[in-house]
Coordinates of C-alpha atoms in Angstrom, one line a residue:
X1 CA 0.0 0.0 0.0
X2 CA 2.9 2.4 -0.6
X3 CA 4.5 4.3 -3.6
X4 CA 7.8 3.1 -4.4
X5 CA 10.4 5.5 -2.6
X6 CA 8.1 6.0 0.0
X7 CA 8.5 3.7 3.2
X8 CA 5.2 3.2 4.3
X9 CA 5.3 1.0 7.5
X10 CA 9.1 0.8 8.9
X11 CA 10.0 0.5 12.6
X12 CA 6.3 0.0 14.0
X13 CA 7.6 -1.2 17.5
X14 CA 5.3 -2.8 19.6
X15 CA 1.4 -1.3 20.2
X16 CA -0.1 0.4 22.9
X17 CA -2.7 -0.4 24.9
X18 CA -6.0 -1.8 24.0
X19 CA -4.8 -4.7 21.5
X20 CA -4.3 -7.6 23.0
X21 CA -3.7 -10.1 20.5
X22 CA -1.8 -13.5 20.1
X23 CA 2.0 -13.3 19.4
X24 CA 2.9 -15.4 16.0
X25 CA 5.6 -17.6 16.4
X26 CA 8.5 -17.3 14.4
X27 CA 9.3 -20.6 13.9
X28 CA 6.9 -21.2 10.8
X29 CA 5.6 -24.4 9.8
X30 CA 7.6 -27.1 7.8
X31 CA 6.7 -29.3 5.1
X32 CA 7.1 -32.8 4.8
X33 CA 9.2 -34.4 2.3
X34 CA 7.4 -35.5 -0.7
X35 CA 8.0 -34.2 -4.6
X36 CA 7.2 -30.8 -5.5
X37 CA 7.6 -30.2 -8.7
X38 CA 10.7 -32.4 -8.4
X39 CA 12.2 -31.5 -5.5
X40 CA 12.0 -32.6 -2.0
X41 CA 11.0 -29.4 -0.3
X42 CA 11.2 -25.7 -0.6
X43 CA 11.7 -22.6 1.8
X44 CA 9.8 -19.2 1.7
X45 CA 11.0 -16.2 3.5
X46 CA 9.7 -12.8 4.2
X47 CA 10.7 -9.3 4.7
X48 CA 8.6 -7.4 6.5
X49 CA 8.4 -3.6 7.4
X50 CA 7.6 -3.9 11.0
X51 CA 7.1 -6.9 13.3
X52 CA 5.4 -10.1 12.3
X53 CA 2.7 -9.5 15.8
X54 CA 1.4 -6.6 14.5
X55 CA -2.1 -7.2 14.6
X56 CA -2.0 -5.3 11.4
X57 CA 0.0 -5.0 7.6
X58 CA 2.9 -7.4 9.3
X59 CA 0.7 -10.1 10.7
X60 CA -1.2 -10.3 8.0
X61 CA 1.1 -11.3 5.3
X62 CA 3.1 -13.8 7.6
X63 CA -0.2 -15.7 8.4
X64 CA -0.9 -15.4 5.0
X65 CA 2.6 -17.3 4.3
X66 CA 1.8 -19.6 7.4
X67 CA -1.4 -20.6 5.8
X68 CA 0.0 -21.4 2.6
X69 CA 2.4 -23.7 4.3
X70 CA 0.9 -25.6 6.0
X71 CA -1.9 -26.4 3.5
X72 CA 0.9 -27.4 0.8
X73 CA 3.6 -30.2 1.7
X74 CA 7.2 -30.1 1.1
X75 CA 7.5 -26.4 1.9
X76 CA 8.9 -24.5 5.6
X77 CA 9.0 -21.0 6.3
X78 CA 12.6 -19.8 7.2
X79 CA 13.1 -17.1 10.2
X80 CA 11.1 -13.4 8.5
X81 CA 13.2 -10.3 8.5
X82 CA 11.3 -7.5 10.5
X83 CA 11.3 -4.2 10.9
X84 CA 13.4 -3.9 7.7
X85 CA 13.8 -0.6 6.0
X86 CA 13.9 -0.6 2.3
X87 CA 18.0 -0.5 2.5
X88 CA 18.1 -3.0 5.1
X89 CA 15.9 -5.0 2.7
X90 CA 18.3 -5.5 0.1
X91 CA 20.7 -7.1 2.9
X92 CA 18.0 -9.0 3.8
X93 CA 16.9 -10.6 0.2
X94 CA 20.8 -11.2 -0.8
X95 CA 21.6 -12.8 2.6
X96 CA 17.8 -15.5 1.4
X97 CA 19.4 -15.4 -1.6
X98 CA 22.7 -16.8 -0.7
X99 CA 20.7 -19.3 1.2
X100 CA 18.9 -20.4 -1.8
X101 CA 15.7 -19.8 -0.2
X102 CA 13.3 -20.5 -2.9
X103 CA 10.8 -17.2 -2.1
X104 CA 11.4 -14.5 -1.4
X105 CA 8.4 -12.1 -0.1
X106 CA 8.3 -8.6 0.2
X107 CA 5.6 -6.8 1.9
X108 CA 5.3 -3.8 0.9
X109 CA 5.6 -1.5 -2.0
X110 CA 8.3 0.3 -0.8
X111 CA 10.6 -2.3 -1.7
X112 CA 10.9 -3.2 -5.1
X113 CA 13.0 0.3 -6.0
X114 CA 15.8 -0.6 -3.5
X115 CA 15.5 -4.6 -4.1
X116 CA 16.5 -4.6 -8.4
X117 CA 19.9 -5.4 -8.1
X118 CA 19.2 -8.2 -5.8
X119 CA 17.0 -9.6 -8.3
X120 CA 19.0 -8.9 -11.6
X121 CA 21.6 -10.5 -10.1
X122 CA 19.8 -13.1 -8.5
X123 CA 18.3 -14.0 -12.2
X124 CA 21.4 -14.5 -13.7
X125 CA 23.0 -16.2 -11.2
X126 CA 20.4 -18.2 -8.6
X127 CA 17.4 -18.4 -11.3
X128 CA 15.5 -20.9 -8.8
X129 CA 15.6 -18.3 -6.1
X130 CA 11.8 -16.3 -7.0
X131 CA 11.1 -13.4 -5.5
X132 CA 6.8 -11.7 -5.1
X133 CA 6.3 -8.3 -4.5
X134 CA 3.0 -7.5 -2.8
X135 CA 1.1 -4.8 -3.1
X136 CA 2.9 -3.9 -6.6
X137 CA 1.3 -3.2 -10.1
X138 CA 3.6 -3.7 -13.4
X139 CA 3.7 -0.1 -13.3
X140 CA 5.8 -0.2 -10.0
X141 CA 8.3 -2.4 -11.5
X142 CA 8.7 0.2 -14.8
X143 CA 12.8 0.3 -13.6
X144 CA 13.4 -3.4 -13.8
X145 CA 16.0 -4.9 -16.7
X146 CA 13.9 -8.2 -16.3
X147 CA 11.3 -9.3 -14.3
X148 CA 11.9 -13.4 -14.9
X149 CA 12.0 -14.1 -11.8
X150 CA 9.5 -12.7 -10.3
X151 CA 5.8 -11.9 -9.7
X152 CA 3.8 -9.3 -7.8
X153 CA 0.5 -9.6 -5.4
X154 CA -2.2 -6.9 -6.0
X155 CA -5.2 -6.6 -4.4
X156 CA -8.0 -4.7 -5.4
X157 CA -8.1 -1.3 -3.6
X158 CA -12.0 -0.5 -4.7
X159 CA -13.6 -3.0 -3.6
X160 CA -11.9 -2.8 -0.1
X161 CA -13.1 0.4 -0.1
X162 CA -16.6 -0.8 -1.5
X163 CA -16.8 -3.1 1.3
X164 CA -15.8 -0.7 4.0
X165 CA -18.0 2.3 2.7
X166 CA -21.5 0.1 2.6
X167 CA -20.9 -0.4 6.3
X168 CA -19.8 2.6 7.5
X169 CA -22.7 4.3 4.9
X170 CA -25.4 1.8 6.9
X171 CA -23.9 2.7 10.7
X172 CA -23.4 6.1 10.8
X173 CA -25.6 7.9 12.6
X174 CA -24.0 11.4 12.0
X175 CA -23.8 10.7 8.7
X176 CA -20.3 11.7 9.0
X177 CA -17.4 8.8 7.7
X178 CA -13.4 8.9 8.6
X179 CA -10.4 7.9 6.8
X180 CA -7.3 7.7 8.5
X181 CA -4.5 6.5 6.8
X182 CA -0.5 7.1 7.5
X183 CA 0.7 9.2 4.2
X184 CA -1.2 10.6 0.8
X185 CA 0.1 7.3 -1.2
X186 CA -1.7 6.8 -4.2
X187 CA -3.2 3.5 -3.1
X188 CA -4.3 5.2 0.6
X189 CA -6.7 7.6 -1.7
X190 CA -8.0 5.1 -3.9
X191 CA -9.3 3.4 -1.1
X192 CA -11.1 6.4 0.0
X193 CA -12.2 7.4 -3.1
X194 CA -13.9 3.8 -3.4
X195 CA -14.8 4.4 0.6
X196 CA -16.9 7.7 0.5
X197 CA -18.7 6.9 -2.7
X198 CA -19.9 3.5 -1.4
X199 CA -21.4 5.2 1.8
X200 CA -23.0 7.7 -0.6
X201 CA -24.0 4.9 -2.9
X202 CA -26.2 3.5 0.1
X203 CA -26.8 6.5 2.0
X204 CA -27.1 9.6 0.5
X205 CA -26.6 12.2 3.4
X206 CA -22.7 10.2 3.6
X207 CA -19.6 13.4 4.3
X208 CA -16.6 12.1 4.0
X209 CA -13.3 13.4 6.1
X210 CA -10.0 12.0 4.9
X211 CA -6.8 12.4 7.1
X212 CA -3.8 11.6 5.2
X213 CA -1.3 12.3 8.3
X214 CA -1.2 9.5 11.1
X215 CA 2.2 8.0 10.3
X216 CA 2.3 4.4 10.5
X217 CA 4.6 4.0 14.3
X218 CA 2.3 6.0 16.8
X219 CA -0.9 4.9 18.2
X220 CA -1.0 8.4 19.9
X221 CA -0.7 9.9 16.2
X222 CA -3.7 8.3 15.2
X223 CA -5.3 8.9 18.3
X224 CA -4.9 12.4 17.8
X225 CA -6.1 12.3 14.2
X226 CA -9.0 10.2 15.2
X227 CA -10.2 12.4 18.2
X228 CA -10.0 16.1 15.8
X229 CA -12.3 14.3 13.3
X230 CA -14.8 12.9 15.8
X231 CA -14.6 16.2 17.8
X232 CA -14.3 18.4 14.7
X233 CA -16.6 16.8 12.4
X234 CA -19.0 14.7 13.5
X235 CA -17.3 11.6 12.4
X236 CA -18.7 8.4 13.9
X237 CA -17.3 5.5 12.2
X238 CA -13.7 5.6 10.7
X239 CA -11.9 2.7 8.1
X240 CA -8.3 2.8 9.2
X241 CA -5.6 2.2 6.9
X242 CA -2.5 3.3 8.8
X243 CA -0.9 0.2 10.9
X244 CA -0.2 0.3 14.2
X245 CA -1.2 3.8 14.4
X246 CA -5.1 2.6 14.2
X247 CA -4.8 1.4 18.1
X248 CA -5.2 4.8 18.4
X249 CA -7.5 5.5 16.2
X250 CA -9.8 2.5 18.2
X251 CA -9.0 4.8 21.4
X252 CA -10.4 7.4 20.3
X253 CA -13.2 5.9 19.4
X254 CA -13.8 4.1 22.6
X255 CA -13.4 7.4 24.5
X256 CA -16.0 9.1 22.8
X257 CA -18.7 5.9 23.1
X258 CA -18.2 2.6 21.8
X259 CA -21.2 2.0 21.1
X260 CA -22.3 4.8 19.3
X261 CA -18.8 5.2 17.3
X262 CA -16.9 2.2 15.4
X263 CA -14.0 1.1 13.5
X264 CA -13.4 -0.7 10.2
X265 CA -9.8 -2.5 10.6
X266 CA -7.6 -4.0 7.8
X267 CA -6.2 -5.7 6.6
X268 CA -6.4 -8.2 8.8
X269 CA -9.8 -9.3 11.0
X270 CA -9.2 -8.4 14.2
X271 CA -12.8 -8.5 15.6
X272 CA -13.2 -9.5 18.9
X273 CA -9.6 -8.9 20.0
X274 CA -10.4 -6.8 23.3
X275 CA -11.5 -4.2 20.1
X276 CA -14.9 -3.1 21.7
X277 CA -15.2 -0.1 18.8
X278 CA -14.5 -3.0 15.8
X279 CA -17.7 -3.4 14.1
X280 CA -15.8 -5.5 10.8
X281 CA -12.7 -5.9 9.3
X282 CA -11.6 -5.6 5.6
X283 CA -9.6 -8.6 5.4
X284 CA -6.6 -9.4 2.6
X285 CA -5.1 -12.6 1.8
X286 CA -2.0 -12.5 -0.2
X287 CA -2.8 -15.5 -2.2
X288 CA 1.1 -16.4 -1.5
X289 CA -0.6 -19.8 -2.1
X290 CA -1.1 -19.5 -5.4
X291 CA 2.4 -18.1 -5.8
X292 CA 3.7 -21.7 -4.3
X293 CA 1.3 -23.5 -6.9
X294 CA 2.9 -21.3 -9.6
X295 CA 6.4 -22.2 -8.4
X296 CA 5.6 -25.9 -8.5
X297 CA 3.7 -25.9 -11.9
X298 CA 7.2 -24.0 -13.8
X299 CA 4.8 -21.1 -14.5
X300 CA 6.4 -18.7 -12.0
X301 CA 7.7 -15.7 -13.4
X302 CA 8.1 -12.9 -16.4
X303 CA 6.4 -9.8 -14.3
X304 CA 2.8 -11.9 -13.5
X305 CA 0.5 -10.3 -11.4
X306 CA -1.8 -12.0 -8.9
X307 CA -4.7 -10.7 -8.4
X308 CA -6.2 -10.7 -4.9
X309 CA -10.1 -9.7 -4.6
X310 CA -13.4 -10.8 -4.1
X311 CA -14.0 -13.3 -6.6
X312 CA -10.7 -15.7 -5.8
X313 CA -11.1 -15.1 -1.9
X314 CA -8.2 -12.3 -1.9
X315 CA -10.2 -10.1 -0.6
X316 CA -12.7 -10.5 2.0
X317 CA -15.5 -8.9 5.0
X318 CA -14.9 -9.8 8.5
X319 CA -18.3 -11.5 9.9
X320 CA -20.1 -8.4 11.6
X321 CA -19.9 -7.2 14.6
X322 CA -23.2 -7.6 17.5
X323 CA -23.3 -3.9 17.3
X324 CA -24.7 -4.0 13.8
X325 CA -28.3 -4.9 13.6
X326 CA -29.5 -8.1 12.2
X327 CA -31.5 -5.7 9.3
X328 CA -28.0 -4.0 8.4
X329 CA -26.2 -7.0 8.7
X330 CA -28.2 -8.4 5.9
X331 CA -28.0 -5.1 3.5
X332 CA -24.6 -5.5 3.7
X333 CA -24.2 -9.1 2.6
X334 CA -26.5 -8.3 -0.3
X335 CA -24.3 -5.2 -1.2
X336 CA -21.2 -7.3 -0.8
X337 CA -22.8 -9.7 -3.4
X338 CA -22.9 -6.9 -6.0
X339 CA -19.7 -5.6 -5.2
X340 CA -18.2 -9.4 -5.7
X341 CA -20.5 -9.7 -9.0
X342 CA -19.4 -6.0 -10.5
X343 CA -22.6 -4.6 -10.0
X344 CA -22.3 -2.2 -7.2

């Protein structure tokens, strides 16, 4: 969710309070031995922005990679690289290469700029080693001498926002939506684009109030952001999309009633996690499966580009929250329906 030269979710630390969620062991799972695609078993490792535990953008790609794991013999996940900048990354990537681990993941579009030498040189000289980008269009990798070995994950931003925008448009009371996200990046605004006219697509008296400045470290940033556009504006329900900056965001909420004001998380569901202000969760998968399959088959490669969304399971809706009434609760599945079919 970032614009290459622009480091979107470095050095996130640990939260604050308020999130109490299950650490993710860093172990991984391992495969059994058994032919894939002629060899005995493969590694996957991942280079990640912030911490795997993140309850956020982390988290969500390593149990993405956990997932495809363990549903797919033969392949282990080797120890992730947190809290990497893009720099750092490129150590990172050439010290998996050297390894020979067969996938490399990076989570974030902040690092294919700083990662092209790593690949060029891993093409011509460690062409088994395949590296996925997520969260990267073929326009992000314009720069690259050859893109062979390597693929990209992209998940579609509208109808995130589509989802997100019918249930913010059904429970708002003021009328009044939030955005908070941690920088202007192009994909940050497409999502709110997609957001605001979704509410207004199912409630006409919608307002929309975007805040572009959170950061992506400091719950207190976002809870500072959150409480000017509750107190400000009117805002009563706010889609996050800026990390671990959105505990704030939930704190704010809960100070000013949570019950009366709510939070769509992503990408990740974290319903139910001590997160009384959570109503649903906009959830991605980073079909990293399907990036495994590609490896086995010999397809992998030449610049492909993954699509993650409704239709293939990429993209998903938490289950609902209590707090949203049975009536709305079934609004929003028939919206999601059209939004899945294309016609929203």
């Amino acid at each position: 969710m970032e614009d290459i030269n622009l480091t979107r979710r470095q050095a996130l630390g640990l939260f604050g309070a308020g999130l109490a969620l299950t650490a993710v062991p860093l172990s991984g799972c391992t495969g059994s031995a058994g032919g894939v695609g002629g060899k005995s078993s493969r590694r996957a490792g991942i280079i990640l922005s912030g911490p795997a535990n993140d309850g956020g953008w982390g988290q969500s790609h390593y149990e993405s990679l956990k997932t495809a794991c363990a549903e797919r013999s033969g392949w282990k996940i080797v120890d992730p690289r947190e809290n990497a900048s893009p720099t750092e990354a490129a150590d990172e990537a050439q010290s998996y290469v050297d390894q020979g681990v067969d996938l490399i993941i990076a989570a974030g579009t902040q690092f294919p700029d700083s990662l092209r030498k790593v690949v060029a040189d891993a093409a011509k000289k460690r062409p088994e080693v395949k590296f996925l980008f997520t969260n990267v269009s073929a326009d992000d990798l314009a720069g690259y001498d050859s893109v062979e070995n390597l693929e990209t994950v992209l998940p579609d931003n509208v109808q995130l926002g589509q989802l997100a925008g019918v249930v913010a448009g059904l429970m708002t009371s003021t009328s009044k939506i939030g955005f908070v996200a941690g920088m202007e990046l192009s994909s940050s605004k497409e999502k709110y684009e997609a957001y605001l006219a979704a509410a207004k697509k199912v409630n006409a008296s919608v307002e929309g109030f975007a805040d572009y400045s959170a950061g992506y470290t400091e719950p207190s940033q976002g809870r500072s952001v959150a409480a000017t556009l509750i107190a400000r504006d009117g805002v009563d329900v706010i889609w996050g999309d800026a990390s671990a900056a959105e505990n704030g965001v939930r704190s704010a909420l809960e100070e000013a009633g949570a019950d009366s004001h709510f939070n769509i998380a992503q990408p990740m569901d974290v319903s139910g996690l001590n997160q009384p202000t959570v109503i649903a969760s906009t959830v991605v998968d980073w079909m990293i499966g399907q990036a495994m399959d590609r490896i086995e088959s010999g397809e992998y490669g030449r610049g492909h580009v993954i699509e993650a969304n409704l239709q293939n399971g990429g993209v998903s809706l938490s289950e609902l929250s209590d707090k949203v009434p049975d009536d709305i609760k079934q609004k929003v599945e028939g919206y999601a329906s059209q939004i899945r079919d294309g016609k929203f």
